Coordinates of C-alpha atoms in Angstrom, one line a residue:
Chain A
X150 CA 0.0 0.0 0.0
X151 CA 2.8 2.3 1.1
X152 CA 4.7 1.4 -1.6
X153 CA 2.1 2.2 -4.5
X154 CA 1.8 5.4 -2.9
X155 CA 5.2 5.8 -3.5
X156 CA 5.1 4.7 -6.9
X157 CA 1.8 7.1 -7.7
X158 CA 3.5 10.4 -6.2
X159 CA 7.1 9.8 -8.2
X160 CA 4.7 9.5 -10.9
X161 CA 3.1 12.4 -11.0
X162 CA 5.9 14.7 -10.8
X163 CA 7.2 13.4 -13.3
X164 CA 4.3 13.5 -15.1
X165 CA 4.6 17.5 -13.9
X166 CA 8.4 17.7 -14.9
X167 CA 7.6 15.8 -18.0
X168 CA 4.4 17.3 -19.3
X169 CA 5.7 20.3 -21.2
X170 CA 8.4 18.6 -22.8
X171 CA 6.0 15.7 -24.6
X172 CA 3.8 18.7 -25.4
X173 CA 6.8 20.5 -27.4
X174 CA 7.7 17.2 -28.8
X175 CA 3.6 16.9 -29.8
X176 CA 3.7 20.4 -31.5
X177 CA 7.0 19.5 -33.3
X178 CA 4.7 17.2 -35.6
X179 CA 1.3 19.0 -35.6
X180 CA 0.9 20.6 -39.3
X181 CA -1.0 23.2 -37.9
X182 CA 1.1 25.9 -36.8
X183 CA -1.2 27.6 -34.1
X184 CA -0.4 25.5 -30.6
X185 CA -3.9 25.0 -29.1
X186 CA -5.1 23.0 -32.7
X187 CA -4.0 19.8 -33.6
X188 CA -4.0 19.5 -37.4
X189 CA -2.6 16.2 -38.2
X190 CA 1.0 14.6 -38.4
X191 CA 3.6 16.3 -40.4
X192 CA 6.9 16.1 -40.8
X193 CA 7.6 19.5 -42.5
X194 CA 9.2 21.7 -40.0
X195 CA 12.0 19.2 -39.5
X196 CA 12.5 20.3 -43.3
X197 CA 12.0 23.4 -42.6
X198 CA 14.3 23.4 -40.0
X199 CA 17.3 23.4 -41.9
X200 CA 16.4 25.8 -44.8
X201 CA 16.0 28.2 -42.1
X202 CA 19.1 30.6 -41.8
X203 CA 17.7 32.7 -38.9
X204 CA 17.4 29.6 -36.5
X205 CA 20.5 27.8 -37.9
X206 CA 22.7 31.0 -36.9
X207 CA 20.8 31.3 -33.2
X208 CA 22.0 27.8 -32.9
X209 CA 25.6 27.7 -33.9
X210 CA 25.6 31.0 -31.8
X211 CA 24.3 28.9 -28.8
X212 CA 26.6 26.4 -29.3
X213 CA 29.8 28.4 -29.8
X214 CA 29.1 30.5 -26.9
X215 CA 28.2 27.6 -24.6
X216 CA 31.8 25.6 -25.8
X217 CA 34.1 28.5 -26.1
X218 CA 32.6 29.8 -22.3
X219 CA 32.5 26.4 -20.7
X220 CA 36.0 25.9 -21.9
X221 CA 37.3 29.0 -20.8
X222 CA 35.3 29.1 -17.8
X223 CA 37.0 25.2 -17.2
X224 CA 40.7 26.8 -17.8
X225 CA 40.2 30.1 -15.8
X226 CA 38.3 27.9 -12.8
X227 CA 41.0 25.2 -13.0
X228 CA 43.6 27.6 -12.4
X229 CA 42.1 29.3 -9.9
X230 CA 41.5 25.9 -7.5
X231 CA 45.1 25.5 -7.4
X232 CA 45.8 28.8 -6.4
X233 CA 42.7 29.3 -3.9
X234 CA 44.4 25.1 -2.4
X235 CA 47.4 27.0 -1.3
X236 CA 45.8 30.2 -0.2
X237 CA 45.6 31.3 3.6
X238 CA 42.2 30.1 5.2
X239 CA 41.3 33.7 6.1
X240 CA 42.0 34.8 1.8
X241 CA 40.4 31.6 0.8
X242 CA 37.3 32.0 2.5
X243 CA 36.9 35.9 1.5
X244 CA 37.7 34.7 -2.2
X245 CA 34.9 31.9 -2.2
X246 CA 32.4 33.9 -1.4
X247 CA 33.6 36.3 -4.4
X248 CA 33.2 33.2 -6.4
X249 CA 29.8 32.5 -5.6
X250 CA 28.6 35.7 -6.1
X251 CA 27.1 34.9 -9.3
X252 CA 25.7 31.6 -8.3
X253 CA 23.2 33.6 -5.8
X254 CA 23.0 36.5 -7.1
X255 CA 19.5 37.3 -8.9
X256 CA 20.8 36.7 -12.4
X257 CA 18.7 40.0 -13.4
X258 CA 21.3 41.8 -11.2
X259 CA 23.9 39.8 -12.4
X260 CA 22.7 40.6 -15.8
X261 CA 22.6 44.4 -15.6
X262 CA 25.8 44.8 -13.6
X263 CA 27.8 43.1 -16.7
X264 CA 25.6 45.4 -18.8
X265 CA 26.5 49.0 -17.0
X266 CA 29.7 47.2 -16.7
X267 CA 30.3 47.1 -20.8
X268 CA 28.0 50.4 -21.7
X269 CA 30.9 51.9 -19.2
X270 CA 33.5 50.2 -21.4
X271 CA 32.2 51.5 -24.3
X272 CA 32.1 47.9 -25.9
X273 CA 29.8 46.9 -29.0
X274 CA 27.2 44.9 -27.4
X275 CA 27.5 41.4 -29.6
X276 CA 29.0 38.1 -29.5
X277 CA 32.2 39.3 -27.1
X278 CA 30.0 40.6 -24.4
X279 CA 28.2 37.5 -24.5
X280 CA 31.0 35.9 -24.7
X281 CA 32.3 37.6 -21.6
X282 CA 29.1 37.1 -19.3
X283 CA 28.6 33.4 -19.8
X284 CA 32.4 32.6 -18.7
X285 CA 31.9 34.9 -15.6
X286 CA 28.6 33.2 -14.6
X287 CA 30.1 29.3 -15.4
X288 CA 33.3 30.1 -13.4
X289 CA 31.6 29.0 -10.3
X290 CA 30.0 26.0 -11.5
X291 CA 33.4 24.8 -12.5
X292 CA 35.2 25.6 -9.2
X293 CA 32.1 24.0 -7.3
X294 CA 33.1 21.0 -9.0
X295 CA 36.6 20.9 -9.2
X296 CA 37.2 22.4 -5.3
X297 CA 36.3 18.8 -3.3
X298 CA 38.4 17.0 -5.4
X299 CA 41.6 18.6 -5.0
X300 CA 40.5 19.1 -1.2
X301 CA 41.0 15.2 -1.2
X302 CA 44.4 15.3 -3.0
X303 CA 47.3 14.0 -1.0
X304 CA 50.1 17.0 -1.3
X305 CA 52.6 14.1 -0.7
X306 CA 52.2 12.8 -4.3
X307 CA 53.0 16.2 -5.9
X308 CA 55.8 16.6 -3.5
X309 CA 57.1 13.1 -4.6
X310 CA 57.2 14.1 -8.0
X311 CA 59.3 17.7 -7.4
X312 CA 61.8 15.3 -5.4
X313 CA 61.9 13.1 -8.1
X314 CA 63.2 15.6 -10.6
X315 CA 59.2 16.8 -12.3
X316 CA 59.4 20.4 -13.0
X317 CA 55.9 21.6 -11.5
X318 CA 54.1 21.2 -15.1
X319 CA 55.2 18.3 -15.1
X320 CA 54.1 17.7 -11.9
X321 CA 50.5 19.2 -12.4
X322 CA 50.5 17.6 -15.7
X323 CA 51.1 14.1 -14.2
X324 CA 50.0 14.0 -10.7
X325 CA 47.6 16.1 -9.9
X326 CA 45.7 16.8 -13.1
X327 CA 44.8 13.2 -13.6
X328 CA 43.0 12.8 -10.1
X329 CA 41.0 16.3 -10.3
X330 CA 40.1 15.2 -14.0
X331 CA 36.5 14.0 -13.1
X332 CA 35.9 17.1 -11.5
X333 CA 37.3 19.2 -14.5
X334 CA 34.8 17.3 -16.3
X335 CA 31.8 17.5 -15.0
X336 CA 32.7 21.5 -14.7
X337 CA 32.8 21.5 -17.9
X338 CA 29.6 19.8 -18.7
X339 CA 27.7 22.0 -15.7
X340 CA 29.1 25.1 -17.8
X341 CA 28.2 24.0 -20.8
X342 CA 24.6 23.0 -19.7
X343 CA 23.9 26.6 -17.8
X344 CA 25.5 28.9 -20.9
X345 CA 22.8 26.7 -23.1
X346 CA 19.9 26.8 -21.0
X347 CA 20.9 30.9 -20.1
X348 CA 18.1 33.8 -21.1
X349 CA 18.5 36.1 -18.6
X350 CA 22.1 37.3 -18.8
X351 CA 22.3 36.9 -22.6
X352 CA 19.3 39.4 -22.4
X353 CA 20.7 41.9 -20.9
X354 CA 24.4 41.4 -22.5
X355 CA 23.3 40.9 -26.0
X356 CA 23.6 43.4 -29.0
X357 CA 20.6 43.9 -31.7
X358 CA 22.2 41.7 -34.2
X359 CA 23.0 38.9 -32.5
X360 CA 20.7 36.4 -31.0
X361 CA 20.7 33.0 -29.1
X362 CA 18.4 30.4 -29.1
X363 CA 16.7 32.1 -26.1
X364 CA 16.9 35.0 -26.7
X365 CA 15.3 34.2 -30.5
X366 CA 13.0 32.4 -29.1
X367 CA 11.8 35.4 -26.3
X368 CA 11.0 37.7 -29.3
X369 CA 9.0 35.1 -30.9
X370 CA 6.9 34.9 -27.8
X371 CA 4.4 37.6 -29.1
X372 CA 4.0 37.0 -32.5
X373 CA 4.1 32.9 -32.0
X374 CA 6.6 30.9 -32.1
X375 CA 7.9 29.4 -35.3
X376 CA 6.8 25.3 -35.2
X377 CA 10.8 24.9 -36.6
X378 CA 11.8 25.8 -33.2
X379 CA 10.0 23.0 -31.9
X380 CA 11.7 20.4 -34.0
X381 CA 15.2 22.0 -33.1
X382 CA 14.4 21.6 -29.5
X383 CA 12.8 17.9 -30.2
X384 CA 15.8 17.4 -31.8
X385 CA 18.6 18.6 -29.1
X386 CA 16.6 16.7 -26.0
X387 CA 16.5 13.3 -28.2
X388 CA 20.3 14.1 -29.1
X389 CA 21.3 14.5 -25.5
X390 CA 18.8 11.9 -24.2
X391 CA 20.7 9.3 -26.5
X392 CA 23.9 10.2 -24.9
X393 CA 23.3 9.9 -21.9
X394 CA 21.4 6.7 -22.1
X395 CA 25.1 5.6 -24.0
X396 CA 27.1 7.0 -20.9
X397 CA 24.9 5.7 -18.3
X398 CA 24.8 2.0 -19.6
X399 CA 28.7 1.6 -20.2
X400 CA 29.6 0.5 -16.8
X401 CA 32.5 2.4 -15.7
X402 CA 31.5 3.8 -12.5
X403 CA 32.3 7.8 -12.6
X404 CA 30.7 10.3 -9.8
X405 CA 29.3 13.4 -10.0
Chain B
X167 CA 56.1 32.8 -5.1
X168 CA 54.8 30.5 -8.3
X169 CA 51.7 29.7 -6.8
X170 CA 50.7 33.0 -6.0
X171 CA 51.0 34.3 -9.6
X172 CA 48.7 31.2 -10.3
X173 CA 45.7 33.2 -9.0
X174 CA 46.3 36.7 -10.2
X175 CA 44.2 35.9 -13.8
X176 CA 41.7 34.8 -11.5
X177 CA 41.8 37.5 -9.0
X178 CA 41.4 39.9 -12.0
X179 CA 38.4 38.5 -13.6
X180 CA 36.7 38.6 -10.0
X181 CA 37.4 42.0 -10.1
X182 CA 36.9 42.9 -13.7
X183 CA 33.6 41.0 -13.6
X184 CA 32.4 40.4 -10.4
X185 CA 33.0 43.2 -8.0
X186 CA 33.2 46.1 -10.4
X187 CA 29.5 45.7 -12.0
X188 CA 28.6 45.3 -8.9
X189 CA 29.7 48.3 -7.3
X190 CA 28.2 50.0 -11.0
X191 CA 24.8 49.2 -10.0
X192 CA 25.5 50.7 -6.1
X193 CA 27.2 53.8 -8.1
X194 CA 24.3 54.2 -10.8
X195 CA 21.5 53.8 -7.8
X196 CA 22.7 56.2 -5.2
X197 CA 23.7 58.8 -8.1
X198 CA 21.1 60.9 -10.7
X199 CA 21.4 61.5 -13.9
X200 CA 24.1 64.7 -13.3
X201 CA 26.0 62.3 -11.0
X202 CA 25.1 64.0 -7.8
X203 CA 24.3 62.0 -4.9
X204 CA 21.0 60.8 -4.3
X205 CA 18.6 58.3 -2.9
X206 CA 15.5 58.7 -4.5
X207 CA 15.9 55.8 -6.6
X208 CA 16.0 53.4 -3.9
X209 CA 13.1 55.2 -2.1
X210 CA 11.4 55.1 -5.4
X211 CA 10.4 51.4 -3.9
X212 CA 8.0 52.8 -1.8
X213 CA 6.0 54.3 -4.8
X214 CA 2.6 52.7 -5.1
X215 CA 3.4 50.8 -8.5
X216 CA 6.6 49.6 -7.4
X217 CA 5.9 48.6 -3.8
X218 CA 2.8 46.8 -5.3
X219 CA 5.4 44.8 -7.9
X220 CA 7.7 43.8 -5.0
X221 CA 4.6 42.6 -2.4
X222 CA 3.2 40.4 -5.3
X223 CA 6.8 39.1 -5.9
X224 CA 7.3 38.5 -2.2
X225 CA 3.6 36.8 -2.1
X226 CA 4.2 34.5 -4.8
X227 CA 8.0 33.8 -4.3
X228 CA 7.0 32.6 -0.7
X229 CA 4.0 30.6 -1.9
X230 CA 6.6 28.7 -4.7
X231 CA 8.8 28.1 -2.4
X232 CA 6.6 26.9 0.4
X233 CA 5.0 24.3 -2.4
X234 CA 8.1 23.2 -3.8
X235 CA 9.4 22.4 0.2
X236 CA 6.4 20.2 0.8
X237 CA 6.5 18.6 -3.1
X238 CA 10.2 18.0 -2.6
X239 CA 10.6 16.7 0.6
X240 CA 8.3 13.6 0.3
X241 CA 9.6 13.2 -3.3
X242 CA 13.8 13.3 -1.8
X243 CA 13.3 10.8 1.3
X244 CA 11.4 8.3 -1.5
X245 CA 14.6 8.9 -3.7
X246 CA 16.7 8.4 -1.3
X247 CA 15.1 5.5 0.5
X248 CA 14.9 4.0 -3.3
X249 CA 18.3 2.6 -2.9
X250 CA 19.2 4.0 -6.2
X251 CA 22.7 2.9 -6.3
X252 CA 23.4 5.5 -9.1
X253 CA 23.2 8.7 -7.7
X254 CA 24.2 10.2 -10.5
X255 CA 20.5 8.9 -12.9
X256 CA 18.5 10.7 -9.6
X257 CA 20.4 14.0 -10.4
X258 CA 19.9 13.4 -14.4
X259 CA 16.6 12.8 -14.3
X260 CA 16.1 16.4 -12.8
X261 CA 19.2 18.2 -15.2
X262 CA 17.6 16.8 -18.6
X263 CA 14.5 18.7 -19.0
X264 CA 17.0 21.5 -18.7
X265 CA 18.1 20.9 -22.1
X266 CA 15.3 21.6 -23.6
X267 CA 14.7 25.7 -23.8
X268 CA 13.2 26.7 -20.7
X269 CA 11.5 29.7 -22.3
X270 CA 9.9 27.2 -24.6
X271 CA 9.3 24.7 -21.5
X272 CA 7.5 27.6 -19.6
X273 CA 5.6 28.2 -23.3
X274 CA 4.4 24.7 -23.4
X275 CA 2.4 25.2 -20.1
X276 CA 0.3 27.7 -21.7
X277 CA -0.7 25.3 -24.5
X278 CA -1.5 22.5 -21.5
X279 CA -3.0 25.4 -19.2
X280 CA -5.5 26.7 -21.9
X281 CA -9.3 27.4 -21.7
X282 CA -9.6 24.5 -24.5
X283 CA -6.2 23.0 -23.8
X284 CA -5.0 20.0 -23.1
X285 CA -5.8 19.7 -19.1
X286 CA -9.1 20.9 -19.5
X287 CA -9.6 18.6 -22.2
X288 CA -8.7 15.7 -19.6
X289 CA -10.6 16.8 -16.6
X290 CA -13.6 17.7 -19.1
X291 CA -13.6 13.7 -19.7
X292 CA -13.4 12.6 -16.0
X293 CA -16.5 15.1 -15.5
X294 CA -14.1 17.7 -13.5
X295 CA -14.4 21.0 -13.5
X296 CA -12.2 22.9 -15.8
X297 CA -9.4 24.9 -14.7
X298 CA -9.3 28.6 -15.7
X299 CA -5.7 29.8 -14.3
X300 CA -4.1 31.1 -17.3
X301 CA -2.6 34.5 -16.9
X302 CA -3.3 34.6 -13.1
X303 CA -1.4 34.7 -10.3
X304 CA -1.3 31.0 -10.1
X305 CA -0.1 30.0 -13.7
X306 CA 3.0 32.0 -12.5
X307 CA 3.3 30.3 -9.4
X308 CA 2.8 27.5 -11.1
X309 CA 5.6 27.9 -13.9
X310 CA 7.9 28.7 -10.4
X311 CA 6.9 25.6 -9.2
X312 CA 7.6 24.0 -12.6
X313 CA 11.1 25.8 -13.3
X314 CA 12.4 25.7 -9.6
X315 CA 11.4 22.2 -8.1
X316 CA 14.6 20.5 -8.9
X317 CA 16.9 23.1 -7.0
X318 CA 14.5 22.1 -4.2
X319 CA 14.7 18.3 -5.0
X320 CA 18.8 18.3 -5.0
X321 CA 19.8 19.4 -2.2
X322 CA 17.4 18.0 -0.3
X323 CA 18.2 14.6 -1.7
X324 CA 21.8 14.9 -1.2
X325 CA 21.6 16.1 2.7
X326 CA 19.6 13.1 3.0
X327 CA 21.8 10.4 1.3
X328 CA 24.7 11.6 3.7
X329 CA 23.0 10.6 6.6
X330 CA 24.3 7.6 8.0
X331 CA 22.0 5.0 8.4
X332 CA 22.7 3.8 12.0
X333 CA 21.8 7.0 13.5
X334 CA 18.1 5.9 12.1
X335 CA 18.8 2.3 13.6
X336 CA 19.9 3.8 16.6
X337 CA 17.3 6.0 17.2
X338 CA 15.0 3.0 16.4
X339 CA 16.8 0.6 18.9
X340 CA 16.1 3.2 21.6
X341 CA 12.5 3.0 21.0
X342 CA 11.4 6.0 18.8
X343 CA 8.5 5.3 16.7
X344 CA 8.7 6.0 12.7
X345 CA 7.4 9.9 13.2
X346 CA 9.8 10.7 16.4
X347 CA 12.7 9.6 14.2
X348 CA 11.8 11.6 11.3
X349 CA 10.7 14.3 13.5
X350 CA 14.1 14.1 15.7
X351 CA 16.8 13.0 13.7
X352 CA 15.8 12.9 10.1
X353 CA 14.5 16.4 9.7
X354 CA 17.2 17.9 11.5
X355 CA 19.9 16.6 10.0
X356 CA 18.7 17.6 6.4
X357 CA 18.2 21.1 7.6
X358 CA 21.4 22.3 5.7
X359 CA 19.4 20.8 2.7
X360 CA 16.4 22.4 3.5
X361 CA 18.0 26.1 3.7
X362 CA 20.2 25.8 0.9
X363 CA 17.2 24.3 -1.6
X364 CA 15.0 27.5 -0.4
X365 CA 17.7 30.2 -1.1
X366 CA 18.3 28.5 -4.6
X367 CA 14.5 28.8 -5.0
X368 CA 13.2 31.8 -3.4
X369 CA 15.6 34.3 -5.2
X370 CA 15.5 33.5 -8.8
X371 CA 11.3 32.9 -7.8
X372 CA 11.8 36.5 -6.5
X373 CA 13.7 38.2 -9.4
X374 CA 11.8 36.5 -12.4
X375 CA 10.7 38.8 -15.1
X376 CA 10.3 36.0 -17.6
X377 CA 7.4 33.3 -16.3
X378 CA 5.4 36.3 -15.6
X379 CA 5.6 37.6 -18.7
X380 CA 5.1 34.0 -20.5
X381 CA 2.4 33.0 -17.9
X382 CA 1.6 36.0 -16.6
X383 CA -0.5 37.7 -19.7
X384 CA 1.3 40.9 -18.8
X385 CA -0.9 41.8 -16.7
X386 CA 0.8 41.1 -13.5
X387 CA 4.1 42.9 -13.1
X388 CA 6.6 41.7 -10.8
X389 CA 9.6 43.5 -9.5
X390 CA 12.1 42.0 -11.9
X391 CA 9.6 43.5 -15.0
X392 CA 9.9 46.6 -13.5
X393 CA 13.4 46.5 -13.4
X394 CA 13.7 44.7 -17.0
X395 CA 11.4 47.5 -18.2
X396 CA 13.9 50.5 -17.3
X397 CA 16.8 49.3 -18.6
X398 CA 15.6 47.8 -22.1
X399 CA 13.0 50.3 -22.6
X400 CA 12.6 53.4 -20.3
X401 CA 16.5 53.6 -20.0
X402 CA 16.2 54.9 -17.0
X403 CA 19.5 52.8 -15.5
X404 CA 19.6 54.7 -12.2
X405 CA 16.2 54.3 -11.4
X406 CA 16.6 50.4 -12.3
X407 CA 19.4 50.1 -10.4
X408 CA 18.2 51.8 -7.4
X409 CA 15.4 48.9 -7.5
X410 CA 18.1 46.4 -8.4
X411 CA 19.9 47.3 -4.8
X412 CA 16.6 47.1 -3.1
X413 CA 16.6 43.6 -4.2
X414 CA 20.4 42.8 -3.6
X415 CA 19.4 43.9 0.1
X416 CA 16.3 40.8 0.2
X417 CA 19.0 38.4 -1.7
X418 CA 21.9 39.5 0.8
X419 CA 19.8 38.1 3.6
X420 CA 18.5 34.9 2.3
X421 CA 22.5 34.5 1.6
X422 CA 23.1 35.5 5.5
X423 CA 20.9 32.9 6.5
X424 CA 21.7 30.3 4.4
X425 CA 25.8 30.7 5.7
X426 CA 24.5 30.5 9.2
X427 CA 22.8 27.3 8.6
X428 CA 25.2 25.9 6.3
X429 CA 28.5 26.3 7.6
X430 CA 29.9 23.6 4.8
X431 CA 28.1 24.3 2.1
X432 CA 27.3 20.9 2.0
X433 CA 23.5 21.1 0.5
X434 CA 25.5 22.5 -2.7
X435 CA 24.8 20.2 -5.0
X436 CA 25.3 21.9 -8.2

């Protein structure tokens, strides 16, 4: 009894979680284009899709953002563990909470502070500013991950290796890098997931001729959304649903 | 000497990009548009428009909050207790909807939410009645709900899977009934959880401009439309920051609190 009550409750927020998403994946083969109709199966906006220049663009943006700011965001972060490892508790502790500054933050604040910041810059408001925002908002995320596992690192090991002639690349390269790698990774992947997945910040950090999925996607809102946007989406969740199914059944054991 | 230099790049992007912007909204708040010192666009909060924006915001960023705590809860102690030796599918489960846009995610809930939509079409067929909350106050509680529930779920989950599972048989062996465990040892111990899941709900719930506006019919403003609204189309930046550090202060406590209660920082889950 306890036990299908269980099973009925994890159901239904999943039905909840899950909802929206079927309905998107629905409305990615209706062939009418307003949302409330159905009007039969159709495949034509997956055509569509990829005659569409406007959409194509918004996607390489989101994807070149999202790789080039998880990747930076992975290097700077990286960097900085190391150095905040050997820091003083007293310099540590006042430069974690810097870091997570943009993790609690309200990202609207977060977004117009980058904005005042680059309108007092005088920058061009485009890909760069972008750019700029998403690495300082996926720092965190990175050193979150990366922090507890160099907190477990034994300092002997490193040690060893200077006494046993390693230059300190070397060192890094060959001792520690390998054991902190898991948490590099799944950095990375956090990063890359949040730039993705951002609206707010891009909002606020973005130029006029420049555009995101998101932010696409937010001026579309009022005039109704194109159906091709749909089968993008439909098509990026069944791409990343794949891989992970592929990751999760090979069965290395790796941890989050 | 060499690991010093190691954190200078960092250092400067903290500054470049953290504190600096940050002190440019305090600048552009307490200053008008001559750059003489002022505070009327902080006080500006108390106007009637505003200080009904930032009560709604407050009304319904409590309510989400409160409804994701009671969702979550139940939901974390059955994940937990599911012996789900790969922790890593309960926290993928809640990550993947991510990758679909959440702008469209938060779209899709009007189609399911309309007068003729889908839900109404269901509880039309059980003989319920239908379910008018489109562009109310509750389709954007609602849509918090929807978009926040699984920074609720996480840390809540994890704080619970560190317990160790003796302290429950112990507390057991000394005679305490199911309730007086949870009551005395369970919910205690995943308080760190519990505070760090409603920070990580309540202030993006609090500074939303966007599930109003998609949910919302624009009809109901909330603080962060006000804000949005003067810097993308009043331009009015000092004014929209002055609101901006009235926020910061609200954030800046939940932040307090959530450091008193968790020392570690070990509900972070992300």
């Amino acid at each position: 009894m306890r036990n299908a009550a269980k099973k009925i409750y994890i159901t239904l927020i999943f039905i909840f979680l899950y909802a929206p998403i079927v309905t998107l994946i629905v409305l990615s083969f209706n062939a009418s284009k307003s949302r409330a109709k159905w009007g039969g199966f159709t495949l034509k906006w997956y055509q569509n899709l990829f005659k569409n220049q406007d959409i194509l663009n918004a996607l390489w943006n989101t994807l070149l953002i999202a790789f080039l700011s998880a990747f930076i965001a992975t290097v700077i972060g990286t960097i900085a563990c190391i150095a905040i490892q050997s820091m003083k508790k007293r310099n540590r502790t006042i430069l974690i909470g810097i870091t997570n500054i943009p993790m609690l933050n309200a990202e609207i604040v977060t977004g117009i502070s980058l904005m005042l910041l680059f309108i007092v810059l005088g920058m061009n408001f485009g890909f760069l500013t972008i750019l700029l925002a998403h690495i300082t908002f996926n720092i965190p995320y990175v050193i979150l991950s990366i922090m507890p596992r160099m907190k477990q690192l034994n300092p002997s090991t490193y040690e060893a290796a200077l006494d046993l002639g390693a230059s300190h690349m070397k060192a890094f390269f060959s001792v520690t890098f390998p054991d902190i790698l898991p948490g590099i990774l799944s950095g990375f992947l956090m990063a890359f997931t949040m730039s993705l997945d951002d609206f707010i910040i891009t909002h606020f950090t973005k130029g006029p001729g420049i555009d995101t999925l998101s932010t696409k996607i937010y001026t579309e809102v009022k005039k109704g959304i194109k159906p091709e946007m749909y089968a993008l989406s439909t098509l990026i969740f069944l791409t990343v649903l794949v891989l992970l199914i592929l990751v999760n059944r090979s069965p290395k054991e790796k941890d989050v | 000497m060499n690991k010093k230099m190691l954190s200078l790049p960092y250092l400067f992007w903290c500054a470049a990009f953290i504190l600096i912007p940050l002190f440019m909204v305090v600048y552009y708040g307490i200053t008008d548009k001559t750059g003489a010192f002022t505070l009327e666009n902080i006080c500006a909060i108390a106007t009637a428009e505003h200080s009904k924006a930032l009560w709604i915001s407050i009304l319904l960023s409590l309510i989400s909050t409160l409804i994701c705590l009671l969702l979550a809860y139940p939901l974390a102690m059955i994940l937990a207790h599911m012996n789900v030796n790969q922790h890593s599918f309960v926290v993928l489960i809640f990550i993947l909807p991510m990758w679909m846009n959440f702008l469209l995610r938060t779209m899709a809930w009007q189609t399911l939410l309309e007068k003729s939509g889908v839900i109404n079409s269901v509880l039309e067929f059980l003989h319920l009645p239908a379910l008018n909350i489109i562009n109310t106050p509750s389709a954007i509680i609602l849509g918090m709900v929807y978009n926040f529930l699984p920074f609720m779920v996480l840390p809540i989950y994890n704080s619970l899977t560190k317990i160790d599972p003796n302290v429950i048989n112990a507390a057991k062996d000394l005679g305490a009934n199911g309730f007086d465990t949870f009551i005395r040892v369970t919910l205690p111990l995943s308080v760190p959880g519990i505070i760090s899941g409603i920070t990580m709900v309540f202030v993006p719930a609090l500074t939303t401009f966007v599930i109003s506006t998609l949910l919302g019919g624009s009809k109901i403003l909330l603080i962060g439309n006000v804000i949005e609204q003067e810097f993308t189309q009043t331009g009015n930046w000092h004014l929209g920051s002055g609101l901006s550090i009235v926020l910061m202060i609200f954030i800046l406590f939940n932040m307090i609190l959530s450091a008193i209660f968790d020392k570690d920082g070990e509900g972070n889950t992300l």
